[in-house]
Steps between C-alpha positions, in 0.01 A plus 500: 500500500638828392521801726229680303263208540566498877424872540181464296377217725566711812299792358206277408501336845497839674214621282296184573560539878392863487184407312410233754553738793289771337217259425496373859471855639205582274318185596559578868365854459195370316432251780500775773134534622320837503404634848143402585289659779256288697161671531143441613200620305160648570197601294267797470212494749162670468330614818413776743782732602487777758752772578472615861667736745521431874465775761482504880170558679490570875206412724354778710191613690385807314284622788599515866270601785653693787338424834508813719408586856158664541574657838781610730572230753656165577477182292293267713488196270685376188327220309732466200854386415725583203420283199154407629206503260212711629142539383298814452335600828739297715603666829863610482562733796327655795618835635416632845498877505734679735200652680354157567839377610524790747154493658446125476150391606428812706220614268335157504511497880325838510242402239455131423276576201770696317702186401812696413801288389714739297607211272500548121493208257697499173397244235639399159354686206593232244630146457875465485830421666658688788825612341602746771425531872644814655356493856446248775296458815529792741641754254379857530379628161374826356180542306566407134829323574572195282459168680530242218494452124267252330572405139173465310472140384289596197765743375771233456658512153828476311653823379682460167736773382501506119749713300299769328637407156313169539166651603350420158532129586250530783205511261568130425611401850197564719537144630843405632666195646695552822759254626579505872848418641381149597389431142128553559329660201208738537277662241481875543272767360602861446264698724629852447793710382675752719459856368867590549843389380812461710717798411830307518414152373228620259277209597124498545328291767232245418272358769454125446231313692546126559286218636698289744369220719765581761566845651814661360738728691584857412825583312504163322677530164345303212598468134244643258514398135393750234437384144685715244409302186331170422427283197286190484672343197867597480781322316772451759829331575693433820707803595827307464427439129511872413844664476595869492796723431679699771286811450172303487412653165500179298345164583521165327443127530696205361278292275598148399465451124621139494629252752845661517473872409349802680445842347453839663149652466437860612178540699284776648390454861166579661391424855778364721471322834754333725466173306345573158547743210240583237621508139321750278696425184586301302228238519632157601325169449436261791726247327798740487784398728659780702812452712425547870833415665848507348413796276722759668785608273386295201575652161269493201493155333672344801536125521297348779397166643159460664495336842206401714 
């Protein structure tokens, strides 16, 4: 074998080795799998959807009756205790005038037909609870001095402070649902609207009457739900299925067009709750598959794999 033949064989061998190496790399690159995201799907639902706002309502007795002394003298008897429920006409106090206390039964001794006692009776003017008791047995009181406070049972209500910018909602919220701290739910009816607005908070008070089988205490804070908007037949998706940009100016969903590809569809939202979002456009079919989980960060025409 000549030297030229030897060099030619070396060149051909090197070229063949290079070709084999290049072909192996291409095959390896072609065999590398494309990244696939595992997702779950949901479908469009049709049903009632309500957008609400929750405000605090505080229980109160709108009317309080102030029991006052009707004479100058000493409290001779106290028939009530704080927190006690009293009835109209019930005896609360007796007051013995200072004159009677001074002369005792002298007048009756002089004239047995006079029947002078010098004791004045004070009775309840309404049904209610004794919320304040300011004097006790033996106290010396002046005429007109406050002895107790009775909260009128019939004036019990919840006072709801509504921001004035929402006052137009009250036309459709004359019946409200109140939720107490223990979870009890009561139906309330708007009885009246306060004729003034808080100068700082710019809220207007609403008086809400409730029917409760059990007596409720004053200053109890309940949650009142106001309906802002409602639809009886809305097209909606779970809230996690609707994505948005950082400025919340654009919204979209990821729709599955085949078993392995999802595309980005821009949507327009309507009513939104804590769990559901109404879609105004475009119109989706009940059979359309929308990604519910695994959709965050997916690009248009992303490769996906549906999991249960």
